[in-house]
Short mmCIF file of C-alpha atoms in Angstrom, two decimals:
data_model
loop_
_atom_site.label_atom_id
_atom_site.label_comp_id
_atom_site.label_asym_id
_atom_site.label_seq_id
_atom_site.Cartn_x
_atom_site.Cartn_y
_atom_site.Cartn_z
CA UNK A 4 128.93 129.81 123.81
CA UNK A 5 129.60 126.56 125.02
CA UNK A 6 129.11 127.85 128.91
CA UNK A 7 126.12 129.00 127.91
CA UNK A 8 124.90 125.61 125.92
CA UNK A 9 126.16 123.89 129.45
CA UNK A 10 124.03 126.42 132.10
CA UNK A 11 120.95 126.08 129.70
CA UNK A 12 121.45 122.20 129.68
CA UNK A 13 121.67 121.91 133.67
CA UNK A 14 118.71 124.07 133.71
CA UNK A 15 116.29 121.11 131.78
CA UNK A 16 117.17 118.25 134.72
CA UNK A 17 114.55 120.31 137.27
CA UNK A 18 112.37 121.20 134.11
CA UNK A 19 111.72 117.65 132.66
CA UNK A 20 111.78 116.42 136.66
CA UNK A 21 108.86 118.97 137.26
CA UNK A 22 107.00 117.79 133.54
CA UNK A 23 107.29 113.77 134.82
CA UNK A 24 106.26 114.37 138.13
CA UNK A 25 103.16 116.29 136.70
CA UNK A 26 102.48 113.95 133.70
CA UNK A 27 102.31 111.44 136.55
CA UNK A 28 99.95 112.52 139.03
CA UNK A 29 97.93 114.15 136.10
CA UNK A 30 97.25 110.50 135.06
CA UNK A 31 96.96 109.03 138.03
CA UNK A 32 94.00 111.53 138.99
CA UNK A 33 92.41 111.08 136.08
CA UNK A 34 88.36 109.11 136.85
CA UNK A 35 88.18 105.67 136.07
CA UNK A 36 89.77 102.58 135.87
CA UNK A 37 92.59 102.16 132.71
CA UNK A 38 92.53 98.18 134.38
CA UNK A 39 88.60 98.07 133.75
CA UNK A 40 89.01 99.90 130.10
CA UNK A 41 92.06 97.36 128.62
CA UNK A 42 89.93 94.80 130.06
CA UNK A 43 86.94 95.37 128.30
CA UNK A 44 83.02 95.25 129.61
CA UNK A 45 82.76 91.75 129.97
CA UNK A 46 86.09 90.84 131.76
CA UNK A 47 86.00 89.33 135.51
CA UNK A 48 87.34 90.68 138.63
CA UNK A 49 90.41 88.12 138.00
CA UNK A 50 91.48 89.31 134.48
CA UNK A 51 90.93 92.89 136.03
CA UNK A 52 93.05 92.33 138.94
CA UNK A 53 95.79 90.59 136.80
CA UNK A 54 96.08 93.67 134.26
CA UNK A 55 96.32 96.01 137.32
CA UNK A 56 99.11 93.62 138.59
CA UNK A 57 101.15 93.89 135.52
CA UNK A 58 100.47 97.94 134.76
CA UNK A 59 101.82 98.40 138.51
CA UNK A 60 98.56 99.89 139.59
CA UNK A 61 98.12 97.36 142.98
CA UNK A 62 100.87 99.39 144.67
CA UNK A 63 101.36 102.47 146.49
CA UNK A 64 101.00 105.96 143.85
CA UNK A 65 104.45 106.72 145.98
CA UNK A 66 105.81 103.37 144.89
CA UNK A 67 105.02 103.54 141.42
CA UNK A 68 106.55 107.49 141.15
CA UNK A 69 109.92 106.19 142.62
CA UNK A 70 109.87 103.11 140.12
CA UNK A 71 109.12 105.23 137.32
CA UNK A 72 111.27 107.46 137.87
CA UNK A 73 114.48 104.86 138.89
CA UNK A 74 113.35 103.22 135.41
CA UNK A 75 113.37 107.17 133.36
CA UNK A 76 116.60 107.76 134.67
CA UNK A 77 118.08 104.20 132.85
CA UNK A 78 116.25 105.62 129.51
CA UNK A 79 113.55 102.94 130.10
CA UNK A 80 109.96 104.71 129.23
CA UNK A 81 108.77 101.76 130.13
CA UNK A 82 106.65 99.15 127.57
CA UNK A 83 103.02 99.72 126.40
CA UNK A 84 100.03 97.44 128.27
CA UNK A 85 98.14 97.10 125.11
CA UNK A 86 101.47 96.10 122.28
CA UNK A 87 104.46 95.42 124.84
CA UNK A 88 106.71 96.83 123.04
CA UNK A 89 108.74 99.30 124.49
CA UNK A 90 107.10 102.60 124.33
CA UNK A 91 110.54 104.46 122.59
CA UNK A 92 110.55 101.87 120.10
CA UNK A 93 106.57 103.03 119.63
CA UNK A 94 107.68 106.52 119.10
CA UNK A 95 110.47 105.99 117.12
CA UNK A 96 108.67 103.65 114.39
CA UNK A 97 106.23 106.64 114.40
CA UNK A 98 109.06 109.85 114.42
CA UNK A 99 109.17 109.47 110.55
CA UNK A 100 105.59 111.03 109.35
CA UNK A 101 105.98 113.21 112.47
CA UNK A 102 109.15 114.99 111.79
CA UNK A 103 108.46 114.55 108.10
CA UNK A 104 104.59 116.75 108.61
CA UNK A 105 106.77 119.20 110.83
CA UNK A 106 109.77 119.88 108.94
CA UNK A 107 107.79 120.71 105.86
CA UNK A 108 105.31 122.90 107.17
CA UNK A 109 107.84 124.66 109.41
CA UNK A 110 109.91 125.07 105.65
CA UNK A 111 106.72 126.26 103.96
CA UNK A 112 106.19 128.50 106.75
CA UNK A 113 109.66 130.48 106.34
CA UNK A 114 109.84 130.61 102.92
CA UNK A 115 106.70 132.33 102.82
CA UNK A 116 105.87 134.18 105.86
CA UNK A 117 109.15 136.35 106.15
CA UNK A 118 109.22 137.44 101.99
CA UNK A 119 105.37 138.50 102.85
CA UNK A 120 105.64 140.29 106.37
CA UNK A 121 108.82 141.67 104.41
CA UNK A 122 106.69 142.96 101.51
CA UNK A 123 104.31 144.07 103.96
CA UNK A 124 106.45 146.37 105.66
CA UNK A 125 108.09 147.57 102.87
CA UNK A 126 104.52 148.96 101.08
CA UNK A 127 102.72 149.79 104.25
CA UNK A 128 99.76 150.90 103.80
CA UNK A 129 99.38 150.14 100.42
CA UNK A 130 97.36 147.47 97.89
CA UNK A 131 99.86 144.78 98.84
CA UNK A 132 100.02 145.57 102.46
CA UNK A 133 96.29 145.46 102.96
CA UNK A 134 95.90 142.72 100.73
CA UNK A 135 98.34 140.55 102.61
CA UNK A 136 97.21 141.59 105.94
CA UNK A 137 93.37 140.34 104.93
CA UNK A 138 94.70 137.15 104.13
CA UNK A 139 97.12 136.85 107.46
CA UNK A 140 93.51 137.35 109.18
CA UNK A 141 91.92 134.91 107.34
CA UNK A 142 94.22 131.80 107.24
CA UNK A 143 94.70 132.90 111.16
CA UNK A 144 90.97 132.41 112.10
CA UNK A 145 90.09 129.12 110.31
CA UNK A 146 90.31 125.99 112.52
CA UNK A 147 93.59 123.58 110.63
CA UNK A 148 91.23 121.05 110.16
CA UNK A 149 88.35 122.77 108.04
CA UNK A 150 90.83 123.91 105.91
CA UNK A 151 92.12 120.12 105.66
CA UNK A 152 88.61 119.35 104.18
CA UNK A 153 88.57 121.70 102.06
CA UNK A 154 91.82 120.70 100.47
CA UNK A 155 90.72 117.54 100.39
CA UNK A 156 87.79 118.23 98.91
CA UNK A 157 89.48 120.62 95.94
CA UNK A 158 92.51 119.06 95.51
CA UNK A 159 91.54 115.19 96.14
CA UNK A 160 87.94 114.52 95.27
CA UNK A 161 87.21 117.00 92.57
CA UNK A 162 90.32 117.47 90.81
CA UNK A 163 91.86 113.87 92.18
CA UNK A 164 95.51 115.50 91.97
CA UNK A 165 96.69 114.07 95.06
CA UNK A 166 95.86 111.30 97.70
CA UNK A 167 93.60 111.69 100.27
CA UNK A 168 95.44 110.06 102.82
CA UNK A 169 98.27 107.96 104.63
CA UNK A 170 101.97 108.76 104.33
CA UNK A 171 104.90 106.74 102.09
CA UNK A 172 107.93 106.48 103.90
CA UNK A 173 110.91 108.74 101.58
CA UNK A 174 111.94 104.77 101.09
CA UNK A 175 109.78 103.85 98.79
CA UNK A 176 109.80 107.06 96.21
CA UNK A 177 110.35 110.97 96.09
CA UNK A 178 106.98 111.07 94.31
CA UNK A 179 104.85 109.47 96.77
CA UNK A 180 106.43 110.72 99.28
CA UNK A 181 106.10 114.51 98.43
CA UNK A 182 102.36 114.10 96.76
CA UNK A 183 101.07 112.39 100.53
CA UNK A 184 103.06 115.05 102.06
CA UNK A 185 101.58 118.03 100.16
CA UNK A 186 98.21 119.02 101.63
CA UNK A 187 98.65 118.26 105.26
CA UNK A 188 101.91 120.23 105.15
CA UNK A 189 99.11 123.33 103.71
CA UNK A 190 96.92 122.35 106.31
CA UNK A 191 99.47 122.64 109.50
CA UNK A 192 101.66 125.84 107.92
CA UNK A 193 98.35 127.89 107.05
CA UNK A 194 98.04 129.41 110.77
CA UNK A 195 101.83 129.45 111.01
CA UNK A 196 101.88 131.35 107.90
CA UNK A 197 99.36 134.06 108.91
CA UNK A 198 101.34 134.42 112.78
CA UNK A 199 104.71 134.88 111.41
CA UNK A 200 103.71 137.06 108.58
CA UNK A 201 102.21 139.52 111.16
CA UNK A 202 105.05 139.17 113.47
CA UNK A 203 107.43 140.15 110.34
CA UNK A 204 105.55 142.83 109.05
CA UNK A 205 105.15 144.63 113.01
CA UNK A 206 109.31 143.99 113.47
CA UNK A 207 109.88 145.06 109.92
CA UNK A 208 108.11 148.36 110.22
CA UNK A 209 109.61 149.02 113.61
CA UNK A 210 113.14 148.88 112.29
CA UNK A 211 112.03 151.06 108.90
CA UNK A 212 111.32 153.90 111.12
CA UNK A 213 115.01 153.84 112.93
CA UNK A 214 117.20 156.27 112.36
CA UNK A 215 120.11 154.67 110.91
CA UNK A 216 117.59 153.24 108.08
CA UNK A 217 117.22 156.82 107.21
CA UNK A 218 120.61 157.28 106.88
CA UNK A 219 121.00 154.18 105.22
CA UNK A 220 119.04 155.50 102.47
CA UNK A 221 120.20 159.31 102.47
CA UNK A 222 123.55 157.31 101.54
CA UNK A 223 121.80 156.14 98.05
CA UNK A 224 121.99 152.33 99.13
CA UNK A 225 119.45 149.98 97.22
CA UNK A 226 115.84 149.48 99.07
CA UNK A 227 116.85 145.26 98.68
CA UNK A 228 119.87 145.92 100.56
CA UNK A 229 118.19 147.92 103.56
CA UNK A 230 114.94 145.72 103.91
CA UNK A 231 117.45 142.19 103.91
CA UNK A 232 120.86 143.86 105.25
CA UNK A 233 119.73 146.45 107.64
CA UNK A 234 115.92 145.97 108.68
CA UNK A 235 114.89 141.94 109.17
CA UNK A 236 118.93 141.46 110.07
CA UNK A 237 117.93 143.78 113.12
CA UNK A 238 114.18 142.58 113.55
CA UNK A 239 115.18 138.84 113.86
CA UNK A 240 115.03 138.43 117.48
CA UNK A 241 111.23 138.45 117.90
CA UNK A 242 110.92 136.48 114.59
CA UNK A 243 113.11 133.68 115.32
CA UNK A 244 111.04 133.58 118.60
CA UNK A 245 107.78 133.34 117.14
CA UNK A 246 109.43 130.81 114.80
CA UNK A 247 110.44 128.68 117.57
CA UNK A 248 107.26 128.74 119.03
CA UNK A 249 105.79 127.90 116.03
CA UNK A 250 108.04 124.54 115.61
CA UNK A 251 107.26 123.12 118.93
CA UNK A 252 103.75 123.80 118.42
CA UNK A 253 104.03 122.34 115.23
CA UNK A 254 105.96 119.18 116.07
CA UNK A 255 103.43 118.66 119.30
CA UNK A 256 100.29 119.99 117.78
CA UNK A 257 99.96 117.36 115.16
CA UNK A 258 97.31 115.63 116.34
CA UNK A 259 94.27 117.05 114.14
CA UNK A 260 96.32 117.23 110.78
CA UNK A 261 97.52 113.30 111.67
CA UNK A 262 93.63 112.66 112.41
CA UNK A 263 92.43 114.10 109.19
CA UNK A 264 94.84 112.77 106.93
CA UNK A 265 95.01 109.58 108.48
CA UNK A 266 98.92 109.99 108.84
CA UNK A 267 100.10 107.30 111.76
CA UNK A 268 102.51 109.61 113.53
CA UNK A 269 103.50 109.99 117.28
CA UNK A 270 99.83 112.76 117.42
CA UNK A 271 97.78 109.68 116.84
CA UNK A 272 100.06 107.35 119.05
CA UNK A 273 99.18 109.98 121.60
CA UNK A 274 95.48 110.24 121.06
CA UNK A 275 95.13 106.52 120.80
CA UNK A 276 97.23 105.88 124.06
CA UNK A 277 94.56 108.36 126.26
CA UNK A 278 91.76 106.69 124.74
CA UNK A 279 93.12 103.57 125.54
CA UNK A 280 94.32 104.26 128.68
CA UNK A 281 97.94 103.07 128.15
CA UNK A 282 99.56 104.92 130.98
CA UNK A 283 103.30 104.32 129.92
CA UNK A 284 102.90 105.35 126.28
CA UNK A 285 100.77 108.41 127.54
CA UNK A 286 103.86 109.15 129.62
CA UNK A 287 106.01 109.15 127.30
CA UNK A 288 105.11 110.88 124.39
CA UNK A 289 104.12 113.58 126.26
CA UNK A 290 108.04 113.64 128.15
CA UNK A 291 109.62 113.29 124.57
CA UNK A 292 107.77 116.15 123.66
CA UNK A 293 108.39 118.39 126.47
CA UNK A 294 111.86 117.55 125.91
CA UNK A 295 111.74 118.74 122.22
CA UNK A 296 110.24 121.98 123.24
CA UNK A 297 113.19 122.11 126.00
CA UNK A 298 115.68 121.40 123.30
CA UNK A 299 114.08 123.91 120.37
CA UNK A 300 114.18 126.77 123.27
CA UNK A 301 117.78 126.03 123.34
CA UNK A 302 118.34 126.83 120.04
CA UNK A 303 116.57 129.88 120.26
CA UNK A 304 118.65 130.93 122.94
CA UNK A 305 122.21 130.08 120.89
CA UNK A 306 120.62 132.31 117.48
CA UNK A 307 119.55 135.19 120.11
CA UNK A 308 123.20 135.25 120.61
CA UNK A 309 124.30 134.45 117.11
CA UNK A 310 122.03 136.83 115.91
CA UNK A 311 123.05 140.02 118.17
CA UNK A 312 126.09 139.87 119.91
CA UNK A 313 125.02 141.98 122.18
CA UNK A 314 123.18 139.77 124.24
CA UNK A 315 124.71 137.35 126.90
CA UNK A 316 123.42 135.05 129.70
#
């Protein structure tokens, strides 16, 4: 295990080299000037020239990748042109609503997607099948953000049960915390519900049909203990992938849920830093996420193994 953990680990240095060097170039192709937009419509030439002086931009594109990259290598991201602050202390003040939206929409999504693709597969074909399935499709095929409004609009303005926006820090009450918390976690696990569900129910149904499930149940052992023991035990592998795929998109994929709710995570830190032009906080969000997807993938890999010792790398 730990060999493995070690080879997977040497394997991220070219990855997250290759997601830099991209991230880089990507912004420095972008059209226009990020000097000109800091410096608003009626700066001069000087005040222009000064701001390109301090974000680096007077010197060579080569120059700037090596210094960059010398400075990545120390842990320095480098400080924002708008704030100076340093850009991880930017993502860290803003990790807390982040990992906070992601963690309970990823818990939502588990403890209800499995027990319903589970269900699913276990009365195929029937009321509860079909009924499930028609929902999967449904949640699936509305945009996160309509259904957002529409919570909003149910749950905040007509029956004014909970807020309508922002985010309380754990810090300052359970209540609070959980009630701001409630209907963008909805919002972000609705499509995550509907994907994994599916995913369940097609791995679920493949296992049912295996011969040692028959046997299982020529043997007089309970239906609970075959659906939990002997079929999701053996259909794990492509849910756990499909639920690690669903947590990096969920951690990175924010940014609309943030926007609607008005939550100040590390999506809208993002979204403000393009608009603004802010090359070094663009630069490094968008590494700390790649490394989080890098990291989850990693995990997957150890439960693969954990999961069916069969399987080695």
């Amino acid at each position: 295990m730990l060999e493995i953990v070690i080879k997977r680990l040497i394997s991220t240095i070219p990855v997250m080299l290759t997601v830099a060097t991209l991230v880089f170039l990507l912004l420095r192709l972008a059209p226009g000037d990020p000097a000109r937009v800091i410096a608003g419509d009626m700066a001069s030439e000087d005040t222009i020239t000064q701001i390109r002086g301090e974000m680096g931009l007077d010197q060579s594109v080569g120059t700037q990748y090596v210094r960059w990259l010398a400075a990545l290598a120390q842990g320095d991201l480098g400080h924002s042109v708008l704030s100076k602050q340093p850009v991880s202390t930017l993502i860290a003040a803003r990790l807390g609503p982040t990992f906070s939206l992601a963690g309970g929409a990823i818990l939502l999504t588990i403890a209800l997607a499995i027990p319903l693709g589970v269900l699913a597969a276990w009365r195929h074909r029937r009321l509860a099948d079909r009924g499930i399935m028609a929902g999967a499709v449904l949640a699936f095929s509305v945009p996160a953000f309509v259904v957002g409004y529409l919570l909003i609009l149910v749950f905040s303005v007509k029956l004014n049960w909970l807020p309508v926006q922002g985010y309380t820090p754990l810090a300052e009450g359970v209540g609070e915390y959980l009630s701001h918390l409630v209907l963008p976690v909805i919002t972000l696990a609705t499509i995550f519900v509907a994907l994994i569900t599916r995913i369940t129910r097609a791995s679920v149904l493949d296992v049912l049909g295996e011969d040692f499930v028959r046997t299982a149940r020529a043997k007089g052992v309970t239906e609970r203990f075959v659906l939990f023991r002997h079929a999701l035990r053996n259909a794990a592998i492509p849910i756990v992938t499909v639920v690690g795929v669903a947590l990096t998109t969920l951690i990175s994929g924010v940014v609309v849920t943030e926007t609607v709710f008005n939550i100040s995570g590390v999506g809208r830190l993002i979204v403000d830093a393009v608009l603004s032009r802010d090359y070094p906080v663009v630069q490094g969000t968008i590494l700390f996420f790649s490394f989080l997807y890098v990291f989850i993938n990693l995990l997957i890999d150890i439960a693969y193994v954990v999961l069916d010792p069969r399987i080695r790398y």
